[in-house]
């Protein structure tokens, strides 16, 4: 069984920073990539950032230059450093692991989410 657990959300003022963490654990054979998604109030779930096991990163245009994704392969952990947060960044942030539990497999596993609230 695979578990994805996020932490680090909270309340911050506009212009402030937060760092989210996400750890994948359990019966994991290989981590292909890990991603952050978010869902704001009355909004769809949107892609935020991703990182592959090789370190390649990708960002949504709305967060480029403000958010940085990084990872620790040894710990199956990914971080999302969020700077210059704005009220529009208010959302529940979800971590997604694209993992294989045995050779030749790959599935997406979602965490429960961590809430980020940015006050103006």
PDB file of N, CA and C in Angstrom, residues 25 36 45 90 94 114:
ATOM      1  N   UNK A  25       5.351   6.913   0.901  1.00  0.00           N
ATOM      2  CA  UNK A  25       5.858   5.771   1.655  1.00  0.00           C
ATOM      3  C   UNK A  25       5.044   4.530   1.321  1.00  0.00           C
ATOM      4  N   UNK A  36       2.585  18.784  -7.615  1.00  0.00           N
ATOM      5  CA  UNK A  36       1.684  19.533  -6.748  1.00  0.00           C
ATOM      6  C   UNK A  36       0.541  20.060  -7.607  1.00  0.00           C
ATOM      7  N   UNK A  45      -9.434  21.681  -9.976  1.00  0.00           N
ATOM      8  CA  UNK A  45      -8.110  21.327  -9.498  1.00  0.00           C
ATOM      9  C   UNK A  45      -7.109  21.602 -10.620  1.00  0.00           C
ATOM     10  N   UNK A  90      -4.662  30.982  -2.484  1.00  0.00           N
ATOM     11  CA  UNK A  90      -5.439  30.272  -1.479  1.00  0.00           C
ATOM     12  C   UNK A  90      -6.084  29.037  -2.099  1.00  0.00           C
ATOM     13  N   UNK A  94      -2.496  19.638  -3.175  1.00  0.00           N
ATOM     14  CA  UNK A  94      -2.420  18.186  -3.191  1.00  0.00           C
ATOM     15  C   UNK A  94      -1.088  17.748  -3.795  1.00  0.00           C
ATOM     16  N   UNK A 114      -3.280  19.717   1.786  1.00  0.00           N
ATOM     17  CA  UNK A 114      -2.972  20.621   2.892  1.00  0.00           C
ATOM     18  C   UNK A 114      -3.459  22.012   2.491  1.00  0.00           C
TER      19      UNK A 114
END
